[in-house]
Each structure stands twice: as structure tokens, then as C-alpha cells.
Short mmCIF file of the C-alpha atoms (twelve columns), coordinates in Angstrom:
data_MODEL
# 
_entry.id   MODEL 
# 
loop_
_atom_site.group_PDB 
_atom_site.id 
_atom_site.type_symbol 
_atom_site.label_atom_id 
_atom_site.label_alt_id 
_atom_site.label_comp_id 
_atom_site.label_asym_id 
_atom_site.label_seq_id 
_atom_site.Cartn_x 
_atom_site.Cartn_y 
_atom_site.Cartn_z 
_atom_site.pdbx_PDB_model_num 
ATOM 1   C CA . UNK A 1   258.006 7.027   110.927 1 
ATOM 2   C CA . UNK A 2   255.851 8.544   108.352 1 
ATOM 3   C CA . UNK A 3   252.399 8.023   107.596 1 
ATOM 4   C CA . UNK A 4   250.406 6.054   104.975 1 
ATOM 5   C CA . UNK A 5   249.124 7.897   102.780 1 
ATOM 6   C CA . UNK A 6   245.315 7.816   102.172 1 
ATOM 7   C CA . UNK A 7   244.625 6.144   98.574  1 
ATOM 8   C CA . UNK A 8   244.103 8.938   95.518  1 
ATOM 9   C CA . UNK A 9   240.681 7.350   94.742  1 
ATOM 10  C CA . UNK A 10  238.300 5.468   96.921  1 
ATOM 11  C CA . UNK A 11  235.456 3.029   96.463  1 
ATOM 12  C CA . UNK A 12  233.446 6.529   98.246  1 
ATOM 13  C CA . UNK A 13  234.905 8.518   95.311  1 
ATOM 14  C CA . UNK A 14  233.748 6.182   93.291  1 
ATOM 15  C CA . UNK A 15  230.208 5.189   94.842  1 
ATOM 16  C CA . UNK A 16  229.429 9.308   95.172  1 
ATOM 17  C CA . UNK A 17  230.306 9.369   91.112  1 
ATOM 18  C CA . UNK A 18  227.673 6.643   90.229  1 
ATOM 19  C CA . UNK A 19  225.391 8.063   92.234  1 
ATOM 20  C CA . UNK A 20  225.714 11.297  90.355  1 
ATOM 21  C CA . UNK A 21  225.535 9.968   86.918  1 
ATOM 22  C CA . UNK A 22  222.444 8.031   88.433  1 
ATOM 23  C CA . UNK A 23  220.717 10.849  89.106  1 
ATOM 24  C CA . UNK A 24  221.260 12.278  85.954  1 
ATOM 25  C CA . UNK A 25  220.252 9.480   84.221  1 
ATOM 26  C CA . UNK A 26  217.066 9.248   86.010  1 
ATOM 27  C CA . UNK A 27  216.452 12.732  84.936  1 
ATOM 28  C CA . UNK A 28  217.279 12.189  81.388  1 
ATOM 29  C CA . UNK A 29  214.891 9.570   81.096  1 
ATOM 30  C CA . UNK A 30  211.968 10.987  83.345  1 
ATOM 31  C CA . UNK A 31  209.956 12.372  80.047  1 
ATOM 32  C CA . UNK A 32  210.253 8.600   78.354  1 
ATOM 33  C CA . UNK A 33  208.323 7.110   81.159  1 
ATOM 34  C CA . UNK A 34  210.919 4.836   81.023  1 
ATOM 35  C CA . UNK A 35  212.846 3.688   84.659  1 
ATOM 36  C CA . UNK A 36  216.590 3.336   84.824  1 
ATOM 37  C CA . UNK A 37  216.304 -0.352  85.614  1 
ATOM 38  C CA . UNK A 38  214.454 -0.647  82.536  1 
ATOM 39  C CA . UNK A 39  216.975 1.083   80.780  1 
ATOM 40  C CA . UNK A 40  219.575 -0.953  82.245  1 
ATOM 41  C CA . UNK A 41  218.085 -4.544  81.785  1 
ATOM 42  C CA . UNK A 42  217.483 -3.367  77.527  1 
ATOM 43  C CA . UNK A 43  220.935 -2.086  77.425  1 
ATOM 44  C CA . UNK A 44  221.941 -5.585  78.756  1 
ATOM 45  C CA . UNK A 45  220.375 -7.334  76.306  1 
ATOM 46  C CA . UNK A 46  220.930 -5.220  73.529  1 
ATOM 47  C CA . UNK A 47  224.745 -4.911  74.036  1 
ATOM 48  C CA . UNK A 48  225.705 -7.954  75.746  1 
ATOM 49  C CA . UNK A 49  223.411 -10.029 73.256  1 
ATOM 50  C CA . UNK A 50  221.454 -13.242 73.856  1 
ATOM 51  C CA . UNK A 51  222.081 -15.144 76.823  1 
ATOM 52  C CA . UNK A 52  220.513 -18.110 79.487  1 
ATOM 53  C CA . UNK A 53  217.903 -16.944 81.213  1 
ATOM 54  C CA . UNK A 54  219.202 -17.778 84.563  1 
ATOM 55  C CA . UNK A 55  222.271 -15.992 83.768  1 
ATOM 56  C CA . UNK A 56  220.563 -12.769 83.039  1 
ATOM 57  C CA . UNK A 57  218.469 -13.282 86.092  1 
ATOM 58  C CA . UNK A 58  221.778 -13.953 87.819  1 
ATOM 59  C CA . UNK A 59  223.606 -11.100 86.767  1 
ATOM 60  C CA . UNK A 60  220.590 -8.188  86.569  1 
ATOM 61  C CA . UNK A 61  220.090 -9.529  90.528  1 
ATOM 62  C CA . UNK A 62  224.408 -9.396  91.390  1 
ATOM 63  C CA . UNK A 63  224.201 -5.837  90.233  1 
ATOM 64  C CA . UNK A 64  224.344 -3.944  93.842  1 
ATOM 65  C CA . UNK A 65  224.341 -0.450  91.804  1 
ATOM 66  C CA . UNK A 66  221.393 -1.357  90.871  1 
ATOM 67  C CA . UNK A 67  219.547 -3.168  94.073  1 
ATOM 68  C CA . UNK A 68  217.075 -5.717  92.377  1 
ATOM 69  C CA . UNK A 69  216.291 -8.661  94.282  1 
ATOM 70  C CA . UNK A 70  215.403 -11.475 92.382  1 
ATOM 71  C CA . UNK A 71  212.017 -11.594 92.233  1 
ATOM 72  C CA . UNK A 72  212.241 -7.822  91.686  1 
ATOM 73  C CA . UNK A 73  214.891 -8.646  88.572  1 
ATOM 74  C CA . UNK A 74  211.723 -11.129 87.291  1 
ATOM 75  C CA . UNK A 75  209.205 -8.650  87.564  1 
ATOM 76  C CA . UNK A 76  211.421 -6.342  85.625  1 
ATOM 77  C CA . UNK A 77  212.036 -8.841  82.917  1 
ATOM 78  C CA . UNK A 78  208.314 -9.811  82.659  1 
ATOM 79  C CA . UNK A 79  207.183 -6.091  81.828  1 
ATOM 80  C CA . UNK A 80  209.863 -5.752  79.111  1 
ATOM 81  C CA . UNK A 81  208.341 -9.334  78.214  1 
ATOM 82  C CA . UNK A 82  204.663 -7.977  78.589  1 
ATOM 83  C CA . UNK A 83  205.654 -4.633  76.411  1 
ATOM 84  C CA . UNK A 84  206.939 -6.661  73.638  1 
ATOM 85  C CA . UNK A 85  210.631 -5.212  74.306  1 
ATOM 86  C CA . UNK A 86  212.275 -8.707  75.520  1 
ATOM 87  C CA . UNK A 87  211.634 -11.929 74.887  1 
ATOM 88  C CA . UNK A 88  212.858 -15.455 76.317  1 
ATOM 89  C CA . UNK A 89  213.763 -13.981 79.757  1 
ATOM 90  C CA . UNK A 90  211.365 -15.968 82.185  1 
ATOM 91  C CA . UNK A 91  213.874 -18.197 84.806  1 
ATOM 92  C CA . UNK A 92  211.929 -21.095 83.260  1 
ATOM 93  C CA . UNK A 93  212.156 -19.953 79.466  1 
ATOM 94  C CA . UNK A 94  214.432 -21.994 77.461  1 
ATOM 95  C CA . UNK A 95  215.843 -18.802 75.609  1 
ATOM 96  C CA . UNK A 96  217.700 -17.063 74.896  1 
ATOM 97  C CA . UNK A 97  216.665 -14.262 76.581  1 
ATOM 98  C CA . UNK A 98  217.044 -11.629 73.996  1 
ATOM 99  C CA . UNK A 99  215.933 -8.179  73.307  1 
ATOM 100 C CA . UNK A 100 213.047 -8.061  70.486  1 
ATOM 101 C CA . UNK A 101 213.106 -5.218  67.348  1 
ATOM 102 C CA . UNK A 102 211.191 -3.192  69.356  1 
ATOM 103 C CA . UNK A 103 213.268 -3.141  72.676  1 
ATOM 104 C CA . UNK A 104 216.538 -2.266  70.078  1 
ATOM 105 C CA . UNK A 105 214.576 0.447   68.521  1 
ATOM 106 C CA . UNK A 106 213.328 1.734   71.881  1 
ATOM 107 C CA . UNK A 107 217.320 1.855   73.566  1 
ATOM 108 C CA . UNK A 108 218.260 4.057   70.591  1 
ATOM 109 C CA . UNK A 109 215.462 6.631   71.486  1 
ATOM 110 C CA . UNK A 110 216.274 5.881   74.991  1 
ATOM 111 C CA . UNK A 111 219.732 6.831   74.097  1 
ATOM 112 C CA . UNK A 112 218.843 9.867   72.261  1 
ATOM 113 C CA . UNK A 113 217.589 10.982  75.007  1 
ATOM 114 C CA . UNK A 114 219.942 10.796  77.348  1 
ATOM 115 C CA . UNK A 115 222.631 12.016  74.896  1 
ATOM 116 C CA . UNK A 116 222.288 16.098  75.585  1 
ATOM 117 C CA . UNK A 117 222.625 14.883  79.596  1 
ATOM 118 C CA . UNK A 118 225.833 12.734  78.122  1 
ATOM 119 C CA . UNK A 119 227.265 15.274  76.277  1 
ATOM 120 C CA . UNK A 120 227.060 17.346  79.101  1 
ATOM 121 C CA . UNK A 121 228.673 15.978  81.444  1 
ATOM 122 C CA . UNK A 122 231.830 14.891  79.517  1 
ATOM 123 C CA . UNK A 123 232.518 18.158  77.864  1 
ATOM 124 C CA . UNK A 124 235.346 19.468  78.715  1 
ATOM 125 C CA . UNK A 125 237.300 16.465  80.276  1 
ATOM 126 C CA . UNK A 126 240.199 15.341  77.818  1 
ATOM 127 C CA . UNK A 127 239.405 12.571  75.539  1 
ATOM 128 C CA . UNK A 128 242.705 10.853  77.014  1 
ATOM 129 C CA . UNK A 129 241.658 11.720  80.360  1 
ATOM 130 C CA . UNK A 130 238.250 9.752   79.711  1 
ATOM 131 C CA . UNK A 131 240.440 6.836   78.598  1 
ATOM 132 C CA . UNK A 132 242.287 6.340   81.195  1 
ATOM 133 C CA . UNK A 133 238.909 6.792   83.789  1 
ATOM 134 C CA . UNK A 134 237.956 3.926   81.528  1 
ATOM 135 C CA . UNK A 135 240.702 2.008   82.070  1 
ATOM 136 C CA . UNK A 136 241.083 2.291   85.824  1 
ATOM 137 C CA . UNK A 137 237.317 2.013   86.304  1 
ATOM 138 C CA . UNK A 138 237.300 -1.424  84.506  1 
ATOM 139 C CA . UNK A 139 240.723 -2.607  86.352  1 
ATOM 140 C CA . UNK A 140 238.558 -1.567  89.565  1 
ATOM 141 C CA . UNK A 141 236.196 -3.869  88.895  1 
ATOM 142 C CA . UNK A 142 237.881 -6.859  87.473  1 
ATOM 143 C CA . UNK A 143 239.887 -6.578  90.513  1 
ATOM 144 C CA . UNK A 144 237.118 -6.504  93.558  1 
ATOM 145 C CA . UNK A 145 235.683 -8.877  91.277  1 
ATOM 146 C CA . UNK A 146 238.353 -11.599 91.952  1 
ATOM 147 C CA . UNK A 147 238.871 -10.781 95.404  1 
ATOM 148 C CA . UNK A 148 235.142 -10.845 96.536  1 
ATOM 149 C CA . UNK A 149 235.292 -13.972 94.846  1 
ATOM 150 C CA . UNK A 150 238.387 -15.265 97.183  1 
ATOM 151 C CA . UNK A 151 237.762 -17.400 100.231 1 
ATOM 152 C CA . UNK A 152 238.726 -15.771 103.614 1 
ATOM 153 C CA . UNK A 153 239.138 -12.642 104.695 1 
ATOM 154 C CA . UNK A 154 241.052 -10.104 101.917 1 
ATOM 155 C CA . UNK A 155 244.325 -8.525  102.615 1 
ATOM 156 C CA . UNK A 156 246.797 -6.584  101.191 1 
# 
């Protein structure tokens, strides 16, 4: 009888990987004064567009990469709010919570930035390669998505 074998990537491979972009990311934007939650929440904005409030609230706080309780994901909001970089994302703001002129403008510097640390760390690795990371990654997460979602215990 043979053994199973162990899986080719694991949620540790992938956990250890954020982890490391995280901390390069961090370091990136450490001379912008700027915090990686901050850059986060603008990118969310910024790329995802306008939304509900509550939804952004909602989603910033389901984020476990990013470990932001809820009245931690308000706080966050309010100082984009209070710098003039977001607008409409109070819980109690009828929106949409959107990012101003000045929070788009400030993600591209952000960005630019963090693009020599980008650059970086995919050079080298085939463009297909990248792809297919892509790919898988999003699969990954579509798919715990659903099953974290199903009632009862998950099985195979």
C-alpha cells in the first residue's frame, strides 16, 4: 500500500510567501511614512472603485492577511478620511466610499515606490511562469472561499 503523497504546494507555502512579500512591502514603503494597511485600504478603493460603506468596512475587516478588526478597519478609514485621501467611508456615510484625487495621486507615488522592490523580486521568473502563479493563486482563493463558506465540517 503506498503512501499519499504530501500536496506540491501548501496553504504554509503559501502563508510563508505573503509574509515575505509583506515584509518587503513594508520596507518599500517605510520612507513614505505611509503603513501597508494604508496602502492596502487606497489600493482598494482606487482599483476596486466606489463601493457601500459597510461593504468596504466588511471586506477591509474579512481580510485575515491583513488582521484589522473592525473598529481598527474604521480608524483606518477615518485617517485616509481626515488626510483628504478617501472620502464617504464612515459605516454611517451614505457613500460611496471612494478614493478622492489626492488618495489616486498618492497610490501612484506609493506605487513608484515600491516598483524597484517589485521589479526585484520578479526578475528572473518566466513571464509564463508568473501567469500561471496567477492563476493558481486566484483558483486558491476562489476555492477556500466557497468552502469556508460551506456549512459543516469540509472534506475531500
Amino acid at each position: 500500500m503506498s503512501q499519499p503523497q504530501p500536496p506540491i504546494l501548501t496553504g504554509q507555502d503559501i502563508a510563508e510567501a505573503q509574509g515575505a512579500v509583506t515584509r518587503l512591502l513594508e520596507r518599500a514603503l517605510e520612507p513614505t511614512g505611509v503603513s501597508r494597511h494604508e496602502y492596502v485600504a487606497l489600493r482598494v478603493l482606487v482599483v476596486r472603485g466606489p463601493r457601500a460603506p459597510r461593504e468596504l468596512h466588511a471586506f477591509l475587516a474579512s481580510q485575515p492577511q491583513l488582521g484589522l478588526s473592525a473598529e481598527a478597519v474604521a480608524e483606518l478609514l477615518a485617517g485616509l478620511e481626515a488626510g483628504g485621501y478617501a472620502a464617504g467611508t464612515a459605516q454611517d456615510s451614505p457613500g460611496p466610499a471612494r478614493a478622492t484625487p489626492e488618495g489616486t495621486a498618492l497610490l501612484a507615488r506609493l506605487n513608484e515606490a515600491a516598483a524597484p522592490a517589485i521589479r526585484a523580486l520578479y526578475a528572473g521568473l518566466d513571464p509564463e511562469d508568473l501567469a500561471v502563479a496567477h492563476r493558481v493563486l486566484v483558483g486558491v482563493t476562489e476555492r477556500a472561499d466557497e468552502l469556508a463558506t460551506q456549512a459543516g465540517p469540509v472534506s475531500g
